């Protein structure tokens, strides 16, 4: 058994789209190496893309002087990542429900809904510039 | 494969129905969305009342940005008096539509033939 704190890795990436893609690919490769199944990898990929793009684009406004920090731990049991941007944050509780009639035709606003739907834990810090997400490995055999 | 150099959409016709088949497995952010936008929006603009089917058979992954693009396309089609249907959406992708309730916004069919008949 490893130590939860010492086993956490940290990445710092610039606020640009290609950096987000590279980090997503790297973390997904690590999750795949821990034998996460196809459905779990899809869920992790979607939540990670949404969270990192939120941080780089909305949090840091793609400002090249600002970074996104990713602290993560991937074990055979779970994928656990905390993503922090240098923006002003937001109130996730105040986000309008993109499924409501008045928002259904809006172009954006679905990212946090998808993160919550696909991960087992999605928690924001009070200032809204950090999100902690956990996905526990699904027992593929039990799923059939 | 996600060959960014290949056209993002293959356009074919079934009678007067335009079938836009998305060619990339993954639709992620800005560059993918822009490439799709630059291909599909002119198709809509060129026709008075386009009957458009978007075929997702190749798509294995998309983000919420792609959903936003689909809403924009749908709005343009409506403004031009056209009709839009989606087809051949893989189960994992369909689940994204279901979670966001966009399965209630778009007409979605199992294959291009059925979609073409409906628009």
PDB file of C-alpha atoms in Angstrom:
ATOM      1  CA  UNK A   1       0.000   0.000   0.000  1.00  0.00           C
ATOM      2  CA  UNK A   2       1.368   3.407  -0.903  1.00  0.00           C
ATOM      3  CA  UNK A   3       1.037   6.589   1.033  1.00  0.00           C
ATOM      4  CA  UNK A   4      -1.902   8.574  -0.321  1.00  0.00           C
ATOM      5  CA  UNK A   5      -0.094  11.901  -0.106  1.00  0.00           C
ATOM      6  CA  UNK A   6       3.300  10.843  -1.432  1.00  0.00           C
ATOM      7  CA  UNK A   7       1.705   8.897  -4.293  1.00  0.00           C
ATOM      8  CA  UNK A   8      -0.028  11.997  -5.626  1.00  0.00           C
ATOM      9  CA  UNK A   9       1.585  13.471  -8.706  1.00  0.00           C
ATOM     10  CA  UNK A  10       1.461  17.092  -9.794  1.00  0.00           C
ATOM     11  CA  UNK A  11       1.395  18.618 -13.263  1.00  0.00           C
ATOM     12  CA  UNK A  12       1.343  22.273 -14.148  1.00  0.00           C
ATOM     13  CA  UNK A  13       0.162  23.194 -17.615  1.00  0.00           C
ATOM     14  CA  UNK A  14      -0.239  26.436 -19.526  1.00  0.00           C
ATOM     15  CA  UNK A  15      -3.745  27.691 -20.245  1.00  0.00           C
ATOM     16  CA  UNK A  16      -3.989  26.445 -23.791  1.00  0.00           C
ATOM     17  CA  UNK A  17      -6.047  23.847 -25.583  1.00  0.00           C
ATOM     18  CA  UNK A  18      -3.168  21.708 -26.858  1.00  0.00           C
ATOM     19  CA  UNK A  19      -1.725  21.416 -23.337  1.00  0.00           C
ATOM     20  CA  UNK A  20      -5.138  20.243 -22.118  1.00  0.00           C
ATOM     21  CA  UNK A  21      -5.208  17.574 -24.829  1.00  0.00           C
ATOM     22  CA  UNK A  22      -1.691  16.371 -23.974  1.00  0.00           C
ATOM     23  CA  UNK A  23      -2.468  16.108 -20.256  1.00  0.00           C
ATOM     24  CA  UNK A  24      -5.744  14.283 -20.944  1.00  0.00           C
ATOM     25  CA  UNK A  25      -3.965  11.760 -23.133  1.00  0.00           C
ATOM     26  CA  UNK A  26      -1.243  11.208 -20.522  1.00  0.00           C
ATOM     27  CA  UNK A  27      -3.657  10.684 -17.636  1.00  0.00           C
ATOM     28  CA  UNK A  28      -5.879   8.399 -19.705  1.00  0.00           C
ATOM     29  CA  UNK A  29      -2.869   6.298 -20.654  1.00  0.00           C
ATOM     30  CA  UNK A  30      -2.028   5.952 -16.940  1.00  0.00           C
ATOM     31  CA  UNK A  31      -5.632   4.971 -16.155  1.00  0.00           C
ATOM     32  CA  UNK A  32      -5.616   2.438 -18.999  1.00  0.00           C
ATOM     33  CA  UNK A  33      -2.356   1.007 -17.624  1.00  0.00           C
ATOM     34  CA  UNK A  34      -4.183   0.470 -14.308  1.00  0.00           C
ATOM     35  CA  UNK A  35      -6.705  -1.640 -16.253  1.00  0.00           C
ATOM     36  CA  UNK A  36      -9.671   0.722 -16.057  1.00  0.00           C
ATOM     37  CA  UNK A  37     -12.362  -0.529 -18.440  1.00  0.00           C
ATOM     38  CA  UNK A  38     -13.613   1.176 -21.577  1.00  0.00           C
ATOM     39  CA  UNK A  39     -16.684   2.712 -19.908  1.00  0.00           C
ATOM     40  CA  UNK A  40     -14.627   4.099 -17.016  1.00  0.00           C
ATOM     41  CA  UNK A  41     -12.058   5.529 -19.434  1.00  0.00           C
ATOM     42  CA  UNK A  42     -14.822   7.235 -21.403  1.00  0.00           C
ATOM     43  CA  UNK A  43     -16.194   8.747 -18.178  1.00  0.00           C
ATOM     44  CA  UNK A  44     -12.765   9.893 -16.976  1.00  0.00           C
ATOM     45  CA  UNK A  45     -11.920  11.330 -20.400  1.00  0.00           C
ATOM     46  CA  UNK A  46     -15.136  13.330 -20.615  1.00  0.00           C
ATOM     47  CA  UNK A  47     -14.959  14.704 -17.063  1.00  0.00           C
ATOM     48  CA  UNK A  48     -11.259  15.513 -17.410  1.00  0.00           C
ATOM     49  CA  UNK A  49     -11.699  17.353 -20.718  1.00  0.00           C
ATOM     50  CA  UNK A  50     -14.588  19.358 -19.307  1.00  0.00           C
ATOM     51  CA  UNK A  51     -12.757  20.222 -16.071  1.00  0.00           C
ATOM     52  CA  UNK A  52      -9.455  21.131 -17.752  1.00  0.00           C
ATOM     53  CA  UNK A  53     -11.149  23.186 -20.463  1.00  0.00           C
ATOM     54  CA  UNK A  54     -13.210  24.991 -17.818  1.00  0.00           C
ATOM     55  CA  UNK A  55     -10.010  25.779 -15.928  1.00  0.00           C
ATOM     56  CA  UNK A  56      -7.971  26.915 -18.951  1.00  0.00           C
ATOM     57  CA  UNK A  57     -10.736  28.684 -20.860  1.00  0.00           C
ATOM     58  CA  UNK A  58     -13.230  29.992 -18.337  1.00  0.00           C
ATOM     59  CA  UNK A  59     -11.038  30.107 -15.202  1.00  0.00           C
ATOM     60  CA  UNK A  60      -7.818  31.441 -16.713  1.00  0.00           C
ATOM     61  CA  UNK A  61      -9.416  32.927 -19.864  1.00  0.00           C
ATOM     62  CA  UNK A  62      -6.570  31.278 -21.887  1.00  0.00           C
ATOM     63  CA  UNK A  63      -4.219  33.832 -20.305  1.00  0.00           C
ATOM     64  CA  UNK A  64      -0.661  32.637 -21.118  1.00  0.00           C
ATOM     65  CA  UNK A  65       0.612  34.019 -17.805  1.00  0.00           C
ATOM     66  CA  UNK A  66      -1.751  31.742 -15.850  1.00  0.00           C
ATOM     67  CA  UNK A  67      -1.393  28.013 -15.249  1.00  0.00           C
ATOM     68  CA  UNK A  68      -3.631  25.062 -14.464  1.00  0.00           C
ATOM     69  CA  UNK A  69      -2.421  22.705 -11.749  1.00  0.00           C
ATOM     70  CA  UNK A  70      -3.408  19.035 -11.740  1.00  0.00           C
ATOM     71  CA  UNK A  71      -2.747  16.877  -8.688  1.00  0.00           C
ATOM     72  CA  UNK A  72      -3.702  13.273  -9.218  1.00  0.00           C
ATOM     73  CA  UNK A  73      -3.435   9.723  -8.061  1.00  0.00           C
ATOM     74  CA  UNK A  74      -4.392   6.747 -10.198  1.00  0.00           C
ATOM     75  CA  UNK A  75      -4.564   3.328  -8.585  1.00  0.00           C
ATOM     76  CA  UNK A  76      -6.245   0.123  -9.763  1.00  0.00           C
ATOM     77  CA  UNK A  77      -9.197   1.116  -7.553  1.00  0.00           C
ATOM     78  CA  UNK A  78      -9.729   4.774  -8.363  1.00  0.00           C
ATOM     79  CA  UNK A  79      -8.887   7.795 -10.451  1.00  0.00           C
ATOM     80  CA  UNK A  80      -8.580  10.883  -8.251  1.00  0.00           C
ATOM     81  CA  UNK A  81      -7.711  14.335  -9.603  1.00  0.00           C
ATOM     82  CA  UNK A  82      -7.799  17.893  -8.319  1.00  0.00           C
ATOM     83  CA  UNK A  83      -7.673  20.678 -10.886  1.00  0.00           C
ATOM     84  CA  UNK A  84      -6.942  24.256  -9.853  1.00  0.00           C
ATOM     85  CA  UNK A  85      -6.941  27.373 -12.007  1.00  0.00           C
ATOM     86  CA  UNK A  86      -5.812  30.930 -11.244  1.00  0.00           C
ATOM     87  CA  UNK A  87      -9.104  32.563 -12.123  1.00  0.00           C
ATOM     88  CA  UNK A  88     -11.725  34.238  -9.946  1.00  0.00           C
ATOM     89  CA  UNK A  89     -13.758  31.051  -9.624  1.00  0.00           C
ATOM     90  CA  UNK A  90     -17.521  30.698  -9.805  1.00  0.00           C
ATOM     91  CA  UNK A  91     -20.403  29.429  -7.739  1.00  0.00           C
ATOM     92  CA  UNK A  92     -21.244  25.968  -9.076  1.00  0.00           C
ATOM     93  CA  UNK A  93     -24.495  25.942  -7.085  1.00  0.00           C
ATOM     94  CA  UNK A  94     -25.661  29.019  -8.978  1.00  0.00           C
ATOM     95  CA  UNK A  95     -25.200  27.412 -12.398  1.00  0.00           C
ATOM     96  CA  UNK A  96     -28.470  27.204 -14.293  1.00  0.00           C
ATOM     97  CA  UNK A  97     -29.718  23.702 -15.051  1.00  0.00           C
ATOM     98  CA  UNK A  98     -28.935  23.155 -18.767  1.00  0.00           C
ATOM     99  CA  UNK A  99     -31.799  20.636 -18.930  1.00  0.00           C
ATOM    100  CA  UNK A 100     -34.479  23.159 -18.022  1.00  0.00           C
ATOM    101  CA  UNK A 101     -36.760  24.311 -20.825  1.00  0.00           C
ATOM    102  CA  UNK A 102     -35.304  27.832 -20.973  1.00  0.00           C
ATOM    103  CA  UNK A 103     -31.708  26.548 -21.173  1.00  0.00           C
ATOM    104  CA  UNK A 104     -32.074  23.497 -23.384  1.00  0.00           C
ATOM    105  CA  UNK A 105     -31.222  25.447 -26.547  1.00  0.00           C
ATOM    106  CA  UNK A 106     -28.297  27.356 -25.039  1.00  0.00           C
ATOM    107  CA  UNK A 107     -24.909  26.686 -26.641  1.00  0.00           C
ATOM    108  CA  UNK A 108     -22.991  26.085 -23.415  1.00  0.00           C
ATOM    109  CA  UNK A 109     -23.365  25.297 -19.727  1.00  0.00           C
ATOM    110  CA  UNK A 110     -23.384  21.472 -19.865  1.00  0.00           C
ATOM    111  CA  UNK A 111     -19.809  20.736 -18.721  1.00  0.00           C
ATOM    112  CA  UNK A 112     -20.406  20.589 -14.967  1.00  0.00           C
ATOM    113  CA  UNK A 113     -23.571  18.516 -15.453  1.00  0.00           C
ATOM    114  CA  UNK A 114     -21.534  15.956 -17.434  1.00  0.00           C
ATOM    115  CA  UNK A 115     -18.721  15.936 -14.868  1.00  0.00           C
ATOM    116  CA  UNK A 116     -21.235  15.219 -12.104  1.00  0.00           C
ATOM    117  CA  UNK A 117     -22.978  12.546 -14.184  1.00  0.00           C
ATOM    118  CA  UNK A 118     -19.816  10.626 -15.064  1.00  0.00           C
ATOM    119  CA  UNK A 119     -17.718  10.880 -11.883  1.00  0.00           C
ATOM    120  CA  UNK A 120     -18.500   9.439  -8.450  1.00  0.00           C
ATOM    121  CA  UNK A 121     -17.345  12.575  -6.641  1.00  0.00           C
ATOM    122  CA  UNK A 122     -17.215  16.157  -7.948  1.00  0.00           C
ATOM    123  CA  UNK A 123     -16.485  18.800  -5.301  1.00  0.00           C
ATOM    124  CA  UNK A 124     -15.608  22.457  -5.812  1.00  0.00           C
ATOM    125  CA  UNK A 125     -13.777  24.578  -3.257  1.00  0.00           C
ATOM    126  CA  UNK A 126     -15.720  27.557  -1.833  1.00  0.00           C
ATOM    127  CA  UNK A 127     -14.150  30.014  -4.264  1.00  0.00           C
ATOM    128  CA  UNK A 128     -14.884  27.760  -7.250  1.00  0.00           C
ATOM    129  CA  UNK A 129     -11.440  27.696  -8.830  1.00  0.00           C
ATOM    130  CA  UNK A 130     -10.621  24.145  -7.743  1.00  0.00           C
ATOM    131  CA  UNK A 131     -12.465  20.911  -8.453  1.00  0.00           C
ATOM    132  CA  UNK A 132     -11.799  17.499  -6.956  1.00  0.00           C
ATOM    133  CA  UNK A 133     -13.077  14.516  -8.936  1.00  0.00           C
ATOM    134  CA  UNK A 134     -13.017  10.804  -8.175  1.00  0.00           C
ATOM    135  CA  UNK A 135     -14.000   7.855 -10.336  1.00  0.00           C
ATOM    136  CA  UNK A 136     -13.977   4.435  -8.707  1.00  0.00           C
ATOM    137  CA  UNK A 137     -13.166   1.553 -10.979  1.00  0.00           C
ATOM    138  CA  UNK A 138     -16.292  -0.257 -12.129  1.00  0.00           C
ATOM    139  CA  UNK A 139     -16.267  -4.009 -11.826  1.00  0.00           C
ATOM    140  CA  UNK A 140     -16.579  -4.836 -15.528  1.00  0.00           C
ATOM    141  CA  UNK A 141     -17.266  -8.514 -14.812  1.00  0.00           C
ATOM    142  CA  UNK A 142     -20.199  -7.607 -12.558  1.00  0.00           C
ATOM    143  CA  UNK A 143     -21.543  -5.351 -15.286  1.00  0.00           C
ATOM    144  CA  UNK A 144     -21.509  -8.265 -17.719  1.00  0.00           C
TER     145      UNK A 144
ATOM    146  CA  UNK B   1      -7.488   7.414 -35.751  1.00  0.00           C
ATOM    147  CA  UNK B   2      -8.161  11.089 -35.503  1.00  0.00           C
ATOM    148  CA  UNK B   3      -6.525  12.451 -38.631  1.00  0.00           C
ATOM    149  CA  UNK B   4      -6.789  16.222 -38.269  1.00  0.00           C
ATOM    150  CA  UNK B   5      -5.702  16.731 -41.870  1.00  0.00           C
ATOM    151  CA  UNK B   6      -8.628  14.828 -43.369  1.00  0.00           C
ATOM    152  CA  UNK B   7     -11.905  16.700 -43.963  1.00  0.00           C
ATOM    153  CA  UNK B   8     -13.998  16.553 -40.780  1.00  0.00           C
ATOM    154  CA  UNK B   9     -17.165  15.785 -42.735  1.00  0.00           C
ATOM    155  CA  UNK B  10     -17.934  13.597 -45.776  1.00  0.00           C
ATOM    156  CA  UNK B  11     -20.938  14.942 -47.666  1.00  0.00           C
ATOM    157  CA  UNK B  12     -23.173  12.647 -49.703  1.00  0.00           C
ATOM    158  CA  UNK B  13     -26.710  12.998 -51.022  1.00  0.00           C
ATOM    159  CA  UNK B  14     -29.732  10.733 -50.796  1.00  0.00           C
ATOM    160  CA  UNK B  15     -32.108  12.367 -53.262  1.00  0.00           C
ATOM    161  CA  UNK B  16     -32.452  15.915 -51.988  1.00  0.00           C
ATOM    162  CA  UNK B  17     -31.303  15.013 -48.505  1.00  0.00           C
ATOM    163  CA  UNK B  18     -27.786  16.084 -47.552  1.00  0.00           C
ATOM    164  CA  UNK B  19     -25.987  13.524 -45.416  1.00  0.00           C
ATOM    165  CA  UNK B  20     -23.023  14.913 -43.491  1.00  0.00           C
ATOM    166  CA  UNK B  21     -21.011  12.041 -42.053  1.00  0.00           C
ATOM    167  CA  UNK B  22     -18.614  13.097 -39.297  1.00  0.00           C
ATOM    168  CA  UNK B  23     -15.279  11.461 -40.117  1.00  0.00           C
ATOM    169  CA  UNK B  24     -13.339  11.893 -36.885  1.00  0.00           C
ATOM    170  CA  UNK B  25     -13.572   9.552 -33.933  1.00  0.00           C
ATOM    171  CA  UNK B  26     -13.141  12.325 -31.412  1.00  0.00           C
ATOM    172  CA  UNK B  27     -14.718  15.777 -31.383  1.00  0.00           C
ATOM    173  CA  UNK B  28     -12.911  17.734 -28.719  1.00  0.00           C
ATOM    174  CA  UNK B  29     -12.324  21.435 -28.568  1.00  0.00           C
ATOM    175  CA  UNK B  30     -11.732  24.532 -30.621  1.00  0.00           C
ATOM    176  CA  UNK B  31      -9.973  23.169 -33.719  1.00  0.00           C
ATOM    177  CA  UNK B  32     -12.376  20.243 -34.200  1.00  0.00           C
ATOM    178  CA  UNK B  33     -15.418  22.398 -33.562  1.00  0.00           C
ATOM    179  CA  UNK B  34     -14.187  25.155 -35.896  1.00  0.00           C
ATOM    180  CA  UNK B  35     -13.460  22.636 -38.662  1.00  0.00           C
ATOM    181  CA  UNK B  36     -16.963  21.194 -38.386  1.00  0.00           C
ATOM    182  CA  UNK B  37     -18.549  24.616 -38.222  1.00  0.00           C
ATOM    183  CA  UNK B  38     -16.670  25.794 -41.313  1.00  0.00           C
ATOM    184  CA  UNK B  39     -17.849  22.740 -43.233  1.00  0.00           C
ATOM    185  CA  UNK B  40     -21.454  22.339 -42.138  1.00  0.00           C
ATOM    186  CA  UNK B  41     -22.655  25.945 -41.795  1.00  0.00           C
ATOM    187  CA  UNK B  42     -21.911  26.774 -45.479  1.00  0.00           C
ATOM    188  CA  UNK B  43     -23.899  23.687 -46.524  1.00  0.00           C
ATOM    189  CA  UNK B  44     -26.884  25.106 -44.662  1.00  0.00           C
ATOM    190  CA  UNK B  45     -26.366  28.621 -46.018  1.00  0.00           C
ATOM    191  CA  UNK B  46     -26.198  27.351 -49.615  1.00  0.00           C
ATOM    192  CA  UNK B  47     -29.662  25.815 -49.427  1.00  0.00           C
ATOM    193  CA  UNK B  48     -32.996  27.563 -48.885  1.00  0.00           C
ATOM    194  CA  UNK B  49     -34.471  24.779 -46.828  1.00  0.00           C
ATOM    195  CA  UNK B  50     -31.912  22.080 -46.367  1.00  0.00           C
ATOM    196  CA  UNK B  51     -32.908  18.569 -45.383  1.00  0.00           C
ATOM    197  CA  UNK B  52     -29.838  17.614 -43.384  1.00  0.00           C
ATOM    198  CA  UNK B  53     -28.800  14.369 -41.714  1.00  0.00           C
ATOM    199  CA  UNK B  54     -25.698  14.290 -39.524  1.00  0.00           C
ATOM    200  CA  UNK B  55     -24.280  10.768 -39.317  1.00  0.00           C
ATOM    201  CA  UNK B  56     -22.353   9.985 -36.094  1.00  0.00           C
ATOM    202  CA  UNK B  57     -21.379   6.395 -36.946  1.00  0.00           C
ATOM    203  CA  UNK B  58     -17.629   7.135 -36.693  1.00  0.00           C
ATOM    204  CA  UNK B  59     -17.791   9.276 -33.549  1.00  0.00           C
ATOM    205  CA  UNK B  60     -16.573   7.585 -30.366  1.00  0.00           C
ATOM    206  CA  UNK B  61     -16.038  10.622 -28.152  1.00  0.00           C
ATOM    207  CA  UNK B  62     -17.281  14.194 -27.894  1.00  0.00           C
ATOM    208  CA  UNK B  63     -17.407  16.957 -25.308  1.00  0.00           C
ATOM    209  CA  UNK B  64     -20.035  19.534 -24.383  1.00  0.00           C
ATOM    210  CA  UNK B  65     -18.475  21.908 -26.945  1.00  0.00           C
ATOM    211  CA  UNK B  66     -19.717  19.607 -29.722  1.00  0.00           C
ATOM    212  CA  UNK B  67     -23.209  19.686 -28.223  1.00  0.00           C
ATOM    213  CA  UNK B  68     -23.110  23.477 -28.380  1.00  0.00           C
ATOM    214  CA  UNK B  69     -22.163  23.285 -32.045  1.00  0.00           C
ATOM    215  CA  UNK B  70     -25.101  20.970 -32.750  1.00  0.00           C
ATOM    216  CA  UNK B  71     -27.455  23.491 -31.156  1.00  0.00           C
ATOM    217  CA  UNK B  72     -25.975  26.235 -33.371  1.00  0.00           C
ATOM    218  CA  UNK B  73     -26.410  24.036 -36.456  1.00  0.00           C
ATOM    219  CA  UNK B  74     -29.974  23.217 -35.473  1.00  0.00           C
ATOM    220  CA  UNK B  75     -30.763  26.927 -35.050  1.00  0.00           C
ATOM    221  CA  UNK B  76     -29.300  27.771 -38.484  1.00  0.00           C
ATOM    222  CA  UNK B  77     -31.264  24.964 -40.123  1.00  0.00           C
ATOM    223  CA  UNK B  78     -34.496  26.226 -38.547  1.00  0.00           C
ATOM    224  CA  UNK B  79     -33.767  29.825 -39.570  1.00  0.00           C
ATOM    225  CA  UNK B  80     -33.381  28.655 -43.171  1.00  0.00           C
ATOM    226  CA  UNK B  81     -36.632  26.690 -43.020  1.00  0.00           C
ATOM    227  CA  UNK B  82     -34.817  23.365 -43.177  1.00  0.00           C
ATOM    228  CA  UNK B  83     -34.979  20.132 -41.233  1.00  0.00           C
ATOM    229  CA  UNK B  84     -32.302  18.280 -39.291  1.00  0.00           C
ATOM    230  CA  UNK B  85     -31.936  14.732 -38.023  1.00  0.00           C
ATOM    231  CA  UNK B  86     -29.062  12.864 -36.370  1.00  0.00           C
ATOM    232  CA  UNK B  87     -28.303   9.179 -36.854  1.00  0.00           C
ATOM    233  CA  UNK B  88     -26.077   6.222 -35.991  1.00  0.00           C
ATOM    234  CA  UNK B  89     -25.085   7.537 -32.571  1.00  0.00           C
ATOM    235  CA  UNK B  90     -23.007   5.021 -30.602  1.00  0.00           C
ATOM    236  CA  UNK B  91     -24.509   4.039 -27.201  1.00  0.00           C
ATOM    237  CA  UNK B  92     -21.868   5.864 -25.137  1.00  0.00           C
ATOM    238  CA  UNK B  93     -22.420   9.063 -27.120  1.00  0.00           C
ATOM    239  CA  UNK B  94     -26.193   8.647 -26.971  1.00  0.00           C
ATOM    240  CA  UNK B  95     -25.875   8.555 -23.190  1.00  0.00           C
ATOM    241  CA  UNK B  96     -24.322  12.050 -23.322  1.00  0.00           C
ATOM    242  CA  UNK B  97     -27.378  13.249 -25.274  1.00  0.00           C
ATOM    243  CA  UNK B  98     -29.666  11.542 -22.758  1.00  0.00           C
ATOM    244  CA  UNK B  99     -27.944  13.042 -19.697  1.00  0.00           C
ATOM    245  CA  UNK B 100     -28.142  16.539 -21.163  1.00  0.00           C
ATOM    246  CA  UNK B 101     -31.697  15.825 -22.428  1.00  0.00           C
ATOM    247  CA  UNK B 102     -30.672  16.798 -25.934  1.00  0.00           C
ATOM    248  CA  UNK B 103     -32.228  13.508 -27.022  1.00  0.00           C
ATOM    249  CA  UNK B 104     -35.476  15.481 -26.644  1.00  0.00           C
ATOM    250  CA  UNK B 105     -34.214  18.353 -28.786  1.00  0.00           C
ATOM    251  CA  UNK B 106     -32.902  16.394 -31.763  1.00  0.00           C
ATOM    252  CA  UNK B 107     -34.598  13.817 -33.925  1.00  0.00           C
ATOM    253  CA  UNK B 108     -32.305  10.807 -33.615  1.00  0.00           C
ATOM    254  CA  UNK B 109     -32.525   7.690 -35.812  1.00  0.00           C
ATOM    255  CA  UNK B 110     -30.692   4.350 -35.853  1.00  0.00           C
ATOM    256  CA  UNK B 111     -29.361   4.815 -39.407  1.00  0.00           C
ATOM    257  CA  UNK B 112     -28.996   7.339 -42.218  1.00  0.00           C
ATOM    258  CA  UNK B 113     -31.746   5.798 -44.322  1.00  0.00           C
ATOM    259  CA  UNK B 114     -34.404   6.219 -41.645  1.00  0.00           C
ATOM    260  CA  UNK B 115     -33.116   9.703 -40.816  1.00  0.00           C
ATOM    261  CA  UNK B 116     -33.254  10.725 -44.493  1.00  0.00           C
ATOM    262  CA  UNK B 117     -36.867   9.565 -44.747  1.00  0.00           C
ATOM    263  CA  UNK B 118     -37.823  11.657 -41.717  1.00  0.00           C
ATOM    264  CA  UNK B 119     -36.419  15.050 -42.723  1.00  0.00           C
TER     265      UNK B 119
END
